[in-house]
PDB file of C-alpha atoms and ligand atoms in Angstrom:
ATOM      1  CA  UNK X   1      -2.750 -12.811  12.751  1.00  0.00           C
ATOM      2  CA  UNK X   2      -0.847  -9.921  11.157  1.00  0.00           C
ATOM      3  CA  UNK X   3      -2.112  -8.499   7.878  1.00  0.00           C
ATOM      4  CA  UNK X   4       0.277  -7.352   5.159  1.00  0.00           C
ATOM      5  CA  UNK X   5      -1.603  -4.386   3.698  1.00  0.00           C
ATOM      6  CA  UNK X   6       0.683  -3.941   0.678  1.00  0.00           C
ATOM      7  CA  UNK X   7       2.481  -6.715  -1.154  1.00  0.00           C
ATOM      8  CA  UNK X   8       3.324  -7.387  -4.790  1.00  0.00           C
ATOM      9  CA  UNK X   9       3.023 -11.091  -5.555  1.00  0.00           C
ATOM     10  CA  UNK X  10       3.039 -11.004  -9.379  1.00  0.00           C
ATOM     11  CA  UNK X  11       4.466 -13.894 -11.397  1.00  0.00           C
ATOM     12  CA  UNK X  12       7.507 -11.741 -12.274  1.00  0.00           C
ATOM     13  CA  UNK X  13       8.532 -11.858  -8.603  1.00  0.00           C
ATOM     14  CA  UNK X  14       7.141 -15.278  -7.706  1.00  0.00           C
ATOM     15  CA  UNK X  15       7.375 -17.233 -10.970  1.00  0.00           C
ATOM     16  CA  UNK X  16       4.952 -19.918 -12.089  1.00  0.00           C
ATOM     17  CA  UNK X  17       4.379 -22.826 -11.731  1.00  0.00           C
ATOM     18  CA  UNK X  18       4.946 -22.388  -7.977  1.00  0.00           C
ATOM     19  CA  UNK X  19       3.727 -18.807  -7.912  1.00  0.00           C
ATOM     20  CA  UNK X  20       3.474 -17.098  -4.523  1.00  0.00           C
ATOM     21  CA  UNK X  21       2.088 -20.134  -2.663  1.00  0.00           C
ATOM     22  CA  UNK X  22       5.354 -20.992  -0.887  1.00  0.00           C
ATOM     23  CA  UNK X  23       5.753 -17.387   0.253  1.00  0.00           C
ATOM     24  CA  UNK X  24       2.142 -17.353   1.461  1.00  0.00           C
ATOM     25  CA  UNK X  25       2.710 -20.583   3.392  1.00  0.00           C
ATOM     26  CA  UNK X  26       5.859 -19.123   5.006  1.00  0.00           C
ATOM     27  CA  UNK X  27       3.846 -16.018   5.876  1.00  0.00           C
ATOM     28  CA  UNK X  28       1.158 -18.086   7.556  1.00  0.00           C
ATOM     29  CA  UNK X  29       3.775 -20.002   9.533  1.00  0.00           C
ATOM     30  CA  UNK X  30       5.227 -16.657  10.684  1.00  0.00           C
ATOM     31  CA  UNK X  31       1.801 -15.382  11.808  1.00  0.00           C
ATOM     32  CA  UNK X  32       0.955 -13.262   8.767  1.00  0.00           C
ATOM     33  CA  UNK X  33      -2.496 -14.393   7.698  1.00  0.00           C
ATOM     34  CA  UNK X  34      -3.952 -11.645   5.502  1.00  0.00           C
ATOM     35  CA  UNK X  35      -2.793  -9.821   2.383  1.00  0.00           C
ATOM     36  CA  UNK X  36      -3.747  -6.825   0.307  1.00  0.00           C
ATOM     37  CA  UNK X  37      -2.230  -7.789  -3.022  1.00  0.00           C
ATOM     38  CA  UNK X  38      -1.260  -4.857  -5.228  1.00  0.00           C
ATOM     39  CA  UNK X  39      -1.630  -5.258  -8.976  1.00  0.00           C
ATOM     40  CA  UNK X  40       0.160  -2.537 -10.934  1.00  0.00           C
ATOM     41  CA  UNK X  41       2.325  -2.547 -14.046  1.00  0.00           C
ATOM     42  CA  UNK X  42       2.688  -1.252 -17.578  1.00  0.00           C
ATOM     43  CA  UNK X  43      -0.565  -3.003 -18.480  1.00  0.00           C
ATOM     44  CA  UNK X  44      -3.428  -4.550 -16.498  1.00  0.00           C
ATOM     45  CA  UNK X  45      -1.991  -8.088 -16.367  1.00  0.00           C
ATOM     46  CA  UNK X  46      -0.658  -7.647 -12.786  1.00  0.00           C
ATOM     47  CA  UNK X  47      -4.033  -6.197 -11.739  1.00  0.00           C
ATOM     48  CA  UNK X  48      -5.830  -9.220 -13.179  1.00  0.00           C
ATOM     49  CA  UNK X  49      -3.320 -11.538 -11.481  1.00  0.00           C
ATOM     50  CA  UNK X  50      -3.947  -9.811  -8.135  1.00  0.00           C
ATOM     51  CA  UNK X  51      -7.707 -10.224  -8.515  1.00  0.00           C
ATOM     52  CA  UNK X  52      -7.282 -13.882  -9.514  1.00  0.00           C
ATOM     53  CA  UNK X  53      -5.153 -14.529  -6.427  1.00  0.00           C
ATOM     54  CA  UNK X  54      -7.673 -12.791  -4.172  1.00  0.00           C
ATOM     55  CA  UNK X  55     -10.483 -14.885  -5.695  1.00  0.00           C
ATOM     56  CA  UNK X  56      -8.493 -18.039  -5.033  1.00  0.00           C
ATOM     57  CA  UNK X  57      -8.058 -17.294  -1.295  1.00  0.00           C
ATOM     58  CA  UNK X  58     -10.934 -14.874  -0.623  1.00  0.00           C
ATOM     59  CA  UNK X  59     -10.877 -15.195   3.152  1.00  0.00           C
ATOM     60  CA  UNK X  60      -7.205 -14.170   3.311  1.00  0.00           C
ATOM     61  CA  UNK X  61      -6.573 -11.811   0.415  1.00  0.00           C
ATOM     62  CA  UNK X  62      -7.998  -8.750  -1.278  1.00  0.00           C
ATOM     63  CA  UNK X  63      -6.654  -6.969  -4.326  1.00  0.00           C
ATOM     64  CA  UNK X  64      -5.853  -3.345  -5.122  1.00  0.00           C
ATOM     65  CA  UNK X  65      -5.698  -2.379  -8.782  1.00  0.00           C
ATOM     66  CA  UNK X  66      -4.266   0.730 -10.366  1.00  0.00           C
ATOM     67  CA  UNK X  67      -1.498   2.425 -12.293  1.00  0.00           C
ATOM     68  CA  UNK X  68       1.728   3.268 -10.471  1.00  0.00           C
ATOM     69  CA  UNK X  69       3.171   6.755 -11.026  1.00  0.00           C
ATOM     70  CA  UNK X  70       6.194   5.120 -12.704  1.00  0.00           C
ATOM     71  CA  UNK X  71       3.839   3.921 -15.448  1.00  0.00           C
ATOM     72  CA  UNK X  72       1.620   7.016 -15.591  1.00  0.00           C
ATOM     73  CA  UNK X  73       2.036   7.469 -19.353  1.00  0.00           C
ATOM     74  CA  UNK X  74       0.341   4.134 -20.130  1.00  0.00           C
ATOM     75  CA  UNK X  75      -3.019   5.250 -18.732  1.00  0.00           C
ATOM     76  CA  UNK X  76      -5.190   5.719 -21.824  1.00  0.00           C
ATOM     77  CA  UNK X  77      -8.964   6.234 -21.837  1.00  0.00           C
ATOM     78  CA  UNK X  78      -9.382   2.611 -22.844  1.00  0.00           C
ATOM     79  CA  UNK X  79      -7.196   1.357 -19.993  1.00  0.00           C
ATOM     80  CA  UNK X  80      -9.030   3.579 -17.516  1.00  0.00           C
ATOM     81  CA  UNK X  81     -12.343   2.042 -18.615  1.00  0.00           C
ATOM     82  CA  UNK X  82     -10.941  -1.476 -18.160  1.00  0.00           C
ATOM     83  CA  UNK X  83      -9.463  -0.528 -14.804  1.00  0.00           C
ATOM     84  CA  UNK X  84     -12.803   0.846 -13.727  1.00  0.00           C
ATOM     85  CA  UNK X  85     -14.533  -2.453 -14.555  1.00  0.00           C
ATOM     86  CA  UNK X  86     -11.844  -4.410 -12.710  1.00  0.00           C
ATOM     87  CA  UNK X  87     -12.026  -2.095  -9.679  1.00  0.00           C
ATOM     88  CA  UNK X  88     -15.714  -2.926  -9.226  1.00  0.00           C
ATOM     89  CA  UNK X  89     -14.919  -6.587  -8.611  1.00  0.00           C
ATOM     90  CA  UNK X  90     -16.050  -7.561  -5.075  1.00  0.00           C
ATOM     91  CA  UNK X  91     -12.606  -8.941  -4.264  1.00  0.00           C
ATOM     92  CA  UNK X  92     -10.987  -5.559  -5.023  1.00  0.00           C
ATOM     93  CA  UNK X  93     -10.637  -3.634  -1.772  1.00  0.00           C
ATOM     94  CA  UNK X  94      -8.952  -0.484  -3.078  1.00  0.00           C
ATOM     95  CA  UNK X  95      -7.754   1.443  -6.106  1.00  0.00           C
ATOM     96  CA  UNK X  96      -3.994   1.892  -6.405  1.00  0.00           C
ATOM     97  CA  UNK X  97      -1.264   2.128  -5.878  1.00  0.00           C
ATOM     98  CA  UNK X  98      -1.364   5.527  -7.502  1.00  0.00           C
ATOM     99  CA  UNK X  99       0.346   8.815  -6.744  1.00  0.00           C
ATOM    100  CA  UNK X 100       3.496  10.771  -7.455  1.00  0.00           C
ATOM    101  CA  UNK X 101       7.156   9.764  -7.527  1.00  0.00           C
ATOM    102  CA  UNK X 102       9.468  12.690  -8.248  1.00  0.00           C
ATOM    103  CA  UNK X 103      12.495  10.758  -6.977  1.00  0.00           C
ATOM    104  CA  UNK X 104      12.668   8.349  -9.923  1.00  0.00           C
ATOM    105  CA  UNK X 105      10.566  10.524 -12.254  1.00  0.00           C
ATOM    106  CA  UNK X 106      10.039   7.483 -14.502  1.00  0.00           C
ATOM    107  CA  UNK X 107       7.096   9.279 -16.099  1.00  0.00           C
ATOM    108  CA  UNK X 108       6.931  13.043 -16.691  1.00  0.00           C
ATOM    109  CA  UNK X 109       5.531  15.057 -13.794  1.00  0.00           C
ATOM    110  CA  UNK X 110       2.441  16.223 -15.679  1.00  0.00           C
ATOM    111  CA  UNK X 111       1.571  12.670 -16.741  1.00  0.00           C
ATOM    112  CA  UNK X 112       1.900  11.542 -13.123  1.00  0.00           C
ATOM    113  CA  UNK X 113      -0.414  14.253 -11.873  1.00  0.00           C
ATOM    114  CA  UNK X 114      -2.971  13.522 -14.591  1.00  0.00           C
ATOM    115  CA  UNK X 115      -2.971   9.750 -13.893  1.00  0.00           C
ATOM    116  CA  UNK X 116      -3.262  10.435 -10.149  1.00  0.00           C
ATOM    117  CA  UNK X 117      -6.248  12.764 -10.607  1.00  0.00           C
ATOM    118  CA  UNK X 118      -8.028  10.400 -12.981  1.00  0.00           C
ATOM    119  CA  UNK X 119      -7.608   7.450 -10.633  1.00  0.00           C
ATOM    120  CA  UNK X 120      -8.881   9.402  -7.624  1.00  0.00           C
ATOM    121  CA  UNK X 121     -11.981  10.195  -9.683  1.00  0.00           C
ATOM    122  CA  UNK X 122     -12.241   6.489 -10.565  1.00  0.00           C
ATOM    123  CA  UNK X 123     -12.001   5.486  -6.901  1.00  0.00           C
ATOM    124  CA  UNK X 124     -14.796   7.914  -6.062  1.00  0.00           C
ATOM    125  CA  UNK X 125     -16.948   6.488  -8.875  1.00  0.00           C
ATOM    126  CA  UNK X 126     -16.527   2.920  -7.648  1.00  0.00           C
ATOM    127  CA  UNK X 127     -16.651   3.959  -3.982  1.00  0.00           C
ATOM    128  CA  UNK X 128     -13.412   2.295  -2.894  1.00  0.00           C
ATOM    129  CA  UNK X 129     -10.465   3.607  -0.866  1.00  0.00           C
ATOM    130  CA  UNK X 130      -7.191   4.729  -2.411  1.00  0.00           C
ATOM    131  CA  UNK X 131      -3.667   3.361  -1.938  1.00  0.00           C
ATOM    132  CA  UNK X 132      -1.249   6.281  -2.329  1.00  0.00           C
ATOM    133  CA  UNK X 133       2.410   6.004  -3.328  1.00  0.00           C
ATOM    134  CA  UNK X 134       4.315   9.246  -2.725  1.00  0.00           C
ATOM    135  CA  UNK X 135       8.009   9.936  -2.971  1.00  0.00           C
ATOM    136  CA  UNK X 136       9.747  13.331  -3.027  1.00  0.00           C
ATOM    137  CA  UNK X 137       6.408  14.953  -3.842  1.00  0.00           C
ATOM    138  CA  UNK X 138       4.739  15.717  -0.495  1.00  0.00           C
ATOM    139  CA  UNK X 139       3.119  19.076  -1.344  1.00  0.00           C
ATOM    140  CA  UNK X 140       1.674  18.037  -4.704  1.00  0.00           C
ATOM    141  CA  UNK X 141       0.424  14.731  -3.276  1.00  0.00           C
ATOM    142  CA  UNK X 142      -1.551  16.391  -0.497  1.00  0.00           C
ATOM    143  CA  UNK X 143      -2.812  19.186  -2.764  1.00  0.00           C
ATOM    144  CA  UNK X 144      -4.122  16.732  -5.370  1.00  0.00           C
ATOM    145  CA  UNK X 145      -5.796  14.537  -2.733  1.00  0.00           C
ATOM    146  CA  UNK X 146      -7.515  17.639  -1.358  1.00  0.00           C
ATOM    147  CA  UNK X 147      -8.436  19.137  -4.755  1.00  0.00           C
ATOM    148  CA  UNK X 148      -9.870  15.879  -6.097  1.00  0.00           C
ATOM    149  CA  UNK X 149     -12.063  15.204  -3.057  1.00  0.00           C
ATOM    150  CA  UNK X 150     -10.206  12.029  -2.069  1.00  0.00           C
ATOM    151  CA  UNK X 151     -11.565  12.394   1.466  1.00  0.00           C
ATOM    152  CA  UNK X 152     -14.871  11.008   0.202  1.00  0.00           C
ATOM    153  CA  UNK X 153     -13.313   7.525  -0.035  1.00  0.00           C
ATOM    154  CA  UNK X 154     -10.145   7.960   2.058  1.00  0.00           C
ATOM    155  CA  UNK X 155      -7.412   5.374   1.987  1.00  0.00           C
ATOM    156  CA  UNK X 156      -3.839   4.836   3.001  1.00  0.00           C
ATOM    157  CA  UNK X 157      -0.456   6.480   2.508  1.00  0.00           C
ATOM    158  CA  UNK X 158       1.523   3.351   1.800  1.00  0.00           C
ATOM    159  CA  UNK X 159       5.178   2.886   2.755  1.00  0.00           C
ATOM    160  CA  UNK X 160       5.097   6.004   4.901  1.00  0.00           C
ATOM    161  CA  UNK X 161       8.387   7.883   4.542  1.00  0.00           C
ATOM    162  CA  UNK X 162       7.444  11.504   5.155  1.00  0.00           C
ATOM    163  CA  UNK X 163       7.376  13.598   8.346  1.00  0.00           C
ATOM    164  CA  UNK X 164       4.926  14.606  11.047  1.00  0.00           C
ATOM    165  CA  UNK X 165       3.442  17.682   9.324  1.00  0.00           C
ATOM    166  CA  UNK X 166       2.713  15.538   6.260  1.00  0.00           C
ATOM    167  CA  UNK X 167       1.218  12.825   8.460  1.00  0.00           C
ATOM    168  CA  UNK X 168      -1.089  15.338  10.171  1.00  0.00           C
ATOM    169  CA  UNK X 169      -2.430  16.612   6.870  1.00  0.00           C
ATOM    170  CA  UNK X 170      -2.851  13.101   5.479  1.00  0.00           C
ATOM    171  CA  UNK X 171      -4.784  12.012   8.571  1.00  0.00           C
ATOM    172  CA  UNK X 172      -7.005  15.099   8.244  1.00  0.00           C
ATOM    173  CA  UNK X 173      -7.703  14.142   4.624  1.00  0.00           C
ATOM    174  CA  UNK X 174      -8.924  10.705   5.722  1.00  0.00           C
ATOM    175  CA  UNK X 175      -5.767   8.736   4.990  1.00  0.00           C
ATOM    176  CA  UNK X 176      -4.282   6.147   7.328  1.00  0.00           C
ATOM    177  CA  UNK X 177      -0.513   5.665   7.562  1.00  0.00           C
ATOM    178  CA  UNK X 178       1.048   2.361   6.572  1.00  0.00           C
ATOM    179  CA  UNK X 179       4.548   1.525   7.801  1.00  0.00           C
ATOM    180  CA  UNK X 180       6.923  -0.677   5.803  1.00  0.00           C
ATOM    181  CA  UNK X 181      10.445  -2.013   6.429  1.00  0.00           C
ATOM    182  CA  UNK X 182      11.665   1.598   6.285  1.00  0.00           C
ATOM    183  CA  UNK X 183      10.570   1.985   9.917  1.00  0.00           C
ATOM    184  CA  UNK X 184      13.269  -0.558  10.886  1.00  0.00           C
ATOM    185  CA  UNK X 185      16.050   1.521   9.289  1.00  0.00           C
ATOM    186  CA  UNK X 186      18.187   3.477  11.746  1.00  0.00           C
ATOM    187  CA  UNK X 187      18.273   6.539   9.488  1.00  0.00           C
ATOM    188  CA  UNK X 188      14.497   6.953   9.307  1.00  0.00           C
ATOM    189  CA  UNK X 189      14.128   9.325  12.275  1.00  0.00           C
ATOM    190  CA  UNK X 190      11.037  11.169  11.013  1.00  0.00           C
ATOM    191  CA  UNK X 191       9.296   7.852  10.280  1.00  0.00           C
ATOM    192  CA  UNK X 192      10.125   6.630  13.807  1.00  0.00           C
ATOM    193  CA  UNK X 193       8.628   9.810  15.232  1.00  0.00           C
ATOM    194  CA  UNK X 194       5.399   9.400  13.252  1.00  0.00           C
ATOM    195  CA  UNK X 195       5.085   5.684  14.084  1.00  0.00           C
ATOM    196  CA  UNK X 196       5.378   6.497  17.786  1.00  0.00           C
ATOM    197  CA  UNK X 197       2.911   9.382  17.619  1.00  0.00           C
ATOM    198  CA  UNK X 198       0.175   8.381  15.139  1.00  0.00           C
ATOM    199  CA  UNK X 199      -3.295   7.528  16.529  1.00  0.00           C
ATOM    200  CA  UNK X 200      -3.639   3.800  17.155  1.00  0.00           C
ATOM    201  CA  UNK X 201      -6.745   3.529  15.023  1.00  0.00           C
ATOM    202  CA  UNK X 202      -5.022   5.056  11.964  1.00  0.00           C
ATOM    203  CA  UNK X 203      -1.947   2.861  11.478  1.00  0.00           C
ATOM    204  CA  UNK X 204      -1.322  -0.141   9.237  1.00  0.00           C
ATOM    205  CA  UNK X 205       1.733  -2.246   8.444  1.00  0.00           C
ATOM    206  CA  UNK X 206       2.996  -3.700   5.178  1.00  0.00           C
ATOM    207  CA  UNK X 207       6.019  -5.275   3.523  1.00  0.00           C
ATOM    208  CA  UNK X 208       5.843  -3.754  -0.003  1.00  0.00           C
ATOM    209  CA  UNK X 209       7.238  -7.154  -0.958  1.00  0.00           C
ATOM    210  CA  UNK X 210       9.412  -7.801  -2.977  1.00  0.00           C
ATOM    211  CA  UNK X 211      11.010  -4.451  -2.055  1.00  0.00           C
ATOM    212  CA  UNK X 212      12.322  -2.943   1.167  1.00  0.00           C
ATOM    213  CA  UNK X 213      13.091  -5.985   3.303  1.00  0.00           C
ATOM    214  CA  UNK X 214      13.227  -4.892   6.953  1.00  0.00           C
ATOM    215  CA  UNK X 215      16.262  -5.110   9.202  1.00  0.00           C
ATOM    216  CA  UNK X 216      17.645  -7.739   9.988  1.00  0.00           C
ATOM    217  CA  UNK X 217      16.829  -9.099   6.514  1.00  0.00           C
ATOM    218  CA  UNK X 218      17.686  -5.989   4.535  1.00  0.00           C
ATOM    219  CA  UNK X 219      18.999  -6.724   1.058  1.00  0.00           C
ATOM    220  CA  UNK X 220      17.020  -9.926   0.608  1.00  0.00           C
ATOM    221  CA  UNK X 221      13.985 -10.247  -1.615  1.00  0.00           C
ATOM    222  CA  UNK X 222      11.211  -9.176   0.709  1.00  0.00           C
ATOM    223  CA  UNK X 223       8.167 -11.403   1.248  1.00  0.00           C
ATOM    224  CA  UNK X 224       5.080 -11.142   3.481  1.00  0.00           C
ATOM    225  CA  UNK X 225       6.583 -13.330   6.252  1.00  0.00           C
ATOM    226  CA  UNK X 226       9.061 -10.530   6.962  1.00  0.00           C
ATOM    227  CA  UNK X 227       6.212  -8.367   8.266  1.00  0.00           C
ATOM    228  CA  UNK X 228       6.914  -9.640  11.782  1.00  0.00           C
ATOM    229  CA  UNK X 229      10.107  -7.530  11.951  1.00  0.00           C
ATOM    230  CA  UNK X 230       8.261  -4.368  10.962  1.00  0.00           C
ATOM    231  CA  UNK X 231       5.517  -5.151  13.493  1.00  0.00           C
ATOM    232  CA  UNK X 232       8.081  -5.599  16.265  1.00  0.00           C
ATOM    233  CA  UNK X 233       9.736  -2.281  15.488  1.00  0.00           C
ATOM    234  CA  UNK X 234       6.469  -0.322  15.310  1.00  0.00           C
ATOM    235  CA  UNK X 235       5.261  -1.893  18.567  1.00  0.00           C
ATOM    236  CA  UNK X 236       8.554  -1.009  20.295  1.00  0.00           C
ATOM    237  CA  UNK X 237       8.392   2.587  19.051  1.00  0.00           C
ATOM    238  CA  UNK X 238       4.850   2.872  20.429  1.00  0.00           C
ATOM    239  CA  UNK X 239       5.651   1.158  23.716  1.00  0.00           C
ATOM    240  CA  UNK X 240       3.083  -1.555  22.987  1.00  0.00           C
ATOM    241  CA  UNK X 241       3.234  -5.326  22.872  1.00  0.00           C
ATOM    242  CA  UNK X 242       3.337  -6.990  19.456  1.00  0.00           C
ATOM    243  CA  UNK X 243       0.040  -8.665  20.399  1.00  0.00           C
ATOM    244  CA  UNK X 244      -1.624  -5.302  20.978  1.00  0.00           C
ATOM    245  CA  UNK X 245      -0.246  -3.897  17.721  1.00  0.00           C
ATOM    246  CA  UNK X 246      -1.378  -7.016  15.851  1.00  0.00           C
ATOM    247  CA  UNK X 247      -4.897  -6.697  17.232  1.00  0.00           C
ATOM    248  CA  UNK X 248      -5.105  -2.982  16.494  1.00  0.00           C
ATOM    249  CA  UNK X 249      -3.685  -3.090  12.963  1.00  0.00           C
ATOM    250  CA  UNK X 250      -5.847  -6.088  12.051  1.00  0.00           C
ATOM    251  CA  UNK X 251      -8.918  -4.185  13.191  1.00  0.00           C
ATOM    252  CA  UNK X 252      -7.783  -1.101  11.254  1.00  0.00           C
ATOM    253  CA  UNK X 253      -7.245  -3.220   8.135  1.00  0.00           C
ATOM    254  CA  UNK X 254     -10.710  -4.697   8.427  1.00  0.00           C
ATOM    255  CA  UNK X 255     -12.233  -1.252   8.782  1.00  0.00           C
ATOM    256  CA  UNK X 256     -10.239   0.191   5.876  1.00  0.00           C
ATOM    257  CA  UNK X 257     -10.156  -2.721   3.446  1.00  0.00           C
ATOM    258  CA  UNK X 258     -12.782  -5.142   4.764  1.00  0.00           C
ATOM    259  CA  UNK X 259     -10.121  -7.766   5.346  1.00  0.00           C
ATOM    260  CA  UNK X 260      -8.235  -9.249   8.221  1.00  0.00           C
ATOM    261  CA  UNK X 261      -9.368  -9.492  11.813  1.00  0.00           C
ATOM    262  CA  UNK X 262     -11.699 -12.327  12.658  1.00  0.00           C
TER     263      UNK X 262
HETATM  264 ZN1  LIG U 301       4.724   2.196  -3.717  1.00  0.00          ZN
HETATM  265 ZN1  LIG U 302       3.906  -1.109  -3.953  1.00  0.00          ZN
END
């Protein structure tokens, strides 16, 4: 079974009363059997929803909880304390997504850096890996990971969209590389190069659902079932069978997040 190591399944994307169950059933039918459910937002409601979902299907899902760089300004001391308590939950596999996004710059740069640093420290306190979101901020992202001792817990660069020099430094810092639907886009030459080159024991795959649907489904609302297209593309770039890539990424997910391969 494939494991989607980064999906957003909040009620805002998969409304109640059905919730994400239909999407999860379609994923299972497509061969996607595990999920790291990301809970981020302007408050901790999505984080709590992610933990609740992971508790409901503990053999298939884990949660990651954090504050996205878009929302960096909401991270107060009080929220950090609550996040810390939530992050200790046994069904929480990682802290994040956190990081820097200078493309949208939805929060001021300094607030983003501060929230990133504080969450790395939190991840080290609770002893869990980090899910990093980085866009148009490669130097600062790597510098902060290094300065804050993120190597102690390691983690994953989610939705990898940088180049080979960045990938080398991230790997050295203890971060695996997770490929999303971007790897199926024709224009993503540097991502293709990294997907073909990266060590087999350091790669993961994800949908980032509901965003970034892969080709040939680009433009639709993405859901975990679409992971099969990303898996096919990464396997082709590496000259491997989809079966081999499935086995390897499931094992990597289990090692990194304690979820997946059986
Ligand atoms: Zn992200
Ligand atoms: Zn995300």
